[in-house]
């Protein structure tokens, strides 16, 4: 350490100037590192959003082709002229669509060529036509034009996701199939329309028929179960620990473990749910009920910690005043402290639920990774969740599933941002300043 008493005034001034220069340099370095870290984080976020949006926006469109269909009315309707569902189920819709599509290319004769030609349309085209006719309930025009979906390979080519310039042996569409498609385009028999099925259908083996509705409903059901279970338990646990638990080793042990549970990997909760809910209690697999229970266990520590912080933020004088006028400790906590701590509790709950919405690992462990083609109708129906649906699609070989998983990620991010934004707005609107 420098002995200032032995230095002349000029030397002390020089020493002080050198120290200030060093301190200011350290402050500039800290400011530079801080700005660099924020810039780097924002850059990665921008790259992520650009990559996801650029890969997914094309999934908002779907390619369709026009065919001339002649529906055999006598094989589909009953005596009153309405669609007979039994006759409709027995009818070969797929064969009807394929036959109508091949009729546009009368020169295609060979078996392999006819098969390659029908590969241009969706394998589910017949089933979707059947659903459309059954939904109408009657056949107004027995013969007319219908637009049916093309295969995912044609869809990728039309959107520019598949290049015509790469060698034929490295392309999923052969040169002859592209020539047939060009012929349809010249005849104005191909169009790109809004992909309504993405928002109104559940999962499917065919990318052009797959949607996120089943996964969204499954996630919503699981989150409702999560909130119903986690919020009351977390609030009651926080109130007990703050006002009624006796100080001691047991209380300290519980508090430390609650804080540690908030940092436990989510897959551990999935293993717990697999062992307890499915293995011991025999509850149904792939059900939103079990998924919600597992997510409630995972979210519980987060809400407890947020609730305790909110309770501590309420001035002790309010509880003391309630006790002073004769309220019981329970009445003081429930009627006076909790309403004032509500905004903080609500914010913590929304953040915890948003975290649960993005979880995949615990849901995979309890079977919500199964292939589910129907939209769940109850909390015990087989279902999947949106993050798991994204995981399944991103692991598929078809390029069309990749763009759909990117679009699903966009909607998941938008929902998470909306939930976090609502938490901020609610906190600002409801919070009280003391």
PDB file of N, CA and C in Angstrom, residues 66-70 94-105 121 148:
ATOM      1  N   UNK A  66     -56.897 -29.823 -59.153  1.00  0.00           N
ATOM      2  CA  UNK A  66     -58.313 -29.938 -59.515  1.00  0.00           C
ATOM      3  C   UNK A  66     -58.562 -31.248 -60.260  1.00  0.00           C
ATOM      4  N   UNK A  67     -59.661 -31.904 -59.886  1.00  0.00           N
ATOM      5  CA  UNK A  67     -60.071 -33.143 -60.578  1.00  0.00           C
ATOM      6  C   UNK A  67     -61.563 -33.057 -60.885  1.00  0.00           C
ATOM      7  N   UNK A  68     -61.944 -33.761 -61.913  1.00  0.00           N
ATOM      8  CA  UNK A  68     -63.355 -33.862 -62.286  1.00  0.00           C
ATOM      9  C   UNK A  68     -63.902 -35.162 -61.706  1.00  0.00           C
ATOM     10  N   UNK A  69     -64.833 -35.036 -60.771  1.00  0.00           N
ATOM     11  CA  UNK A  69     -65.367 -36.216 -60.088  1.00  0.00           C
ATOM     12  C   UNK A  69     -66.822 -36.456 -60.469  1.00  0.00           C
ATOM     13  N   UNK A  70     -67.154 -37.725 -60.597  1.00  0.00           N
ATOM     14  CA  UNK A  70     -68.539 -38.121 -60.815  1.00  0.00           C
ATOM     15  C   UNK A  70     -68.929 -39.054 -59.668  1.00  0.00           C
ATOM     16  N   UNK A  94     -60.940 -43.546 -52.020  1.00  0.00           N
ATOM     17  CA  UNK A  94     -59.575 -43.385 -52.523  1.00  0.00           C
ATOM     18  C   UNK A  94     -59.477 -43.817 -53.996  1.00  0.00           C
ATOM     19  N   UNK A  95     -60.150 -44.926 -54.296  1.00  0.00           N
ATOM     20  CA  UNK A  95     -60.146 -45.390 -55.689  1.00  0.00           C
ATOM     21  C   UNK A  95     -60.830 -44.406 -56.618  1.00  0.00           C
ATOM     22  N   UNK A  96     -61.925 -43.787 -56.137  1.00  0.00           N
ATOM     23  CA  UNK A  96     -62.638 -42.801 -56.951  1.00  0.00           C
ATOM     24  C   UNK A  96     -61.741 -41.610 -57.291  1.00  0.00           C
ATOM     25  N   UNK A  97     -61.026 -41.104 -56.281  1.00  0.00           N
ATOM     26  CA  UNK A  97     -60.163 -39.935 -56.497  1.00  0.00           C
ATOM     27  C   UNK A  97     -59.008 -40.281 -57.426  1.00  0.00           C
ATOM     28  N   UNK A  98     -58.383 -41.425 -57.188  1.00  0.00           N
ATOM     29  CA  UNK A  98     -57.247 -41.817 -58.034  1.00  0.00           C
ATOM     30  C   UNK A  98     -57.688 -42.013 -59.492  1.00  0.00           C
ATOM     31  N   UNK A  99     -58.836 -42.627 -59.669  1.00  0.00           N
ATOM     32  CA  UNK A  99     -59.341 -42.851 -61.024  1.00  0.00           C
ATOM     33  C   UNK A  99     -59.619 -41.523 -61.726  1.00  0.00           C
ATOM     34  N   UNK A 100     -60.199 -40.564 -60.986  1.00  0.00           N
ATOM     35  CA  UNK A 100     -60.484 -39.256 -61.582  1.00  0.00           C
ATOM     36  C   UNK A 100     -59.205 -38.512 -61.920  1.00  0.00           C
ATOM     37  N   UNK A 101     -58.195 -38.645 -61.058  1.00  0.00           N
ATOM     38  CA  UNK A 101     -56.933 -37.950 -61.325  1.00  0.00           C
ATOM     39  C   UNK A 101     -56.209 -38.563 -62.520  1.00  0.00           C
ATOM     40  N   UNK A 102     -56.216 -39.891 -62.601  1.00  0.00           N
ATOM     41  CA  UNK A 102     -55.538 -40.545 -63.739  1.00  0.00           C
ATOM     42  C   UNK A 102     -56.250 -40.260 -65.056  1.00  0.00           C
ATOM     43  N   UNK A 103     -57.526 -39.929 -64.987  1.00  0.00           N
ATOM     44  CA  UNK A 103     -58.272 -39.642 -66.222  1.00  0.00           C
ATOM     45  C   UNK A 103     -57.735 -38.410 -66.938  1.00  0.00           C
ATOM     46  N   UNK A 104     -57.000 -37.553 -66.233  1.00  0.00           N
ATOM     47  CA  UNK A 104     -56.416 -36.368 -66.865  1.00  0.00           C
ATOM     48  C   UNK A 104     -55.182 -36.719 -67.687  1.00  0.00           C
ATOM     49  N   UNK A 105     -54.685 -37.939 -67.533  1.00  0.00           N
ATOM     50  CA  UNK A 105     -53.499 -38.389 -68.274  1.00  0.00           C
ATOM     51  C   UNK A 105     -53.828 -39.726 -68.942  1.00  0.00           C
ATOM     52  N   UNK A 121     -50.745 -37.086 -55.787  1.00  0.00           N
ATOM     53  CA  UNK A 121     -51.831 -36.615 -54.924  1.00  0.00           C
ATOM     54  C   UNK A 121     -51.691 -37.225 -53.531  1.00  0.00           C
ATOM     55  N   UNK A 148     -58.399 -31.320 -54.539  1.00  0.00           N
ATOM     56  CA  UNK A 148     -57.844 -32.269 -53.574  1.00  0.00           C
ATOM     57  C   UNK A 148     -56.384 -31.920 -53.316  1.00  0.00           C
TER      58      UNK A 148
END
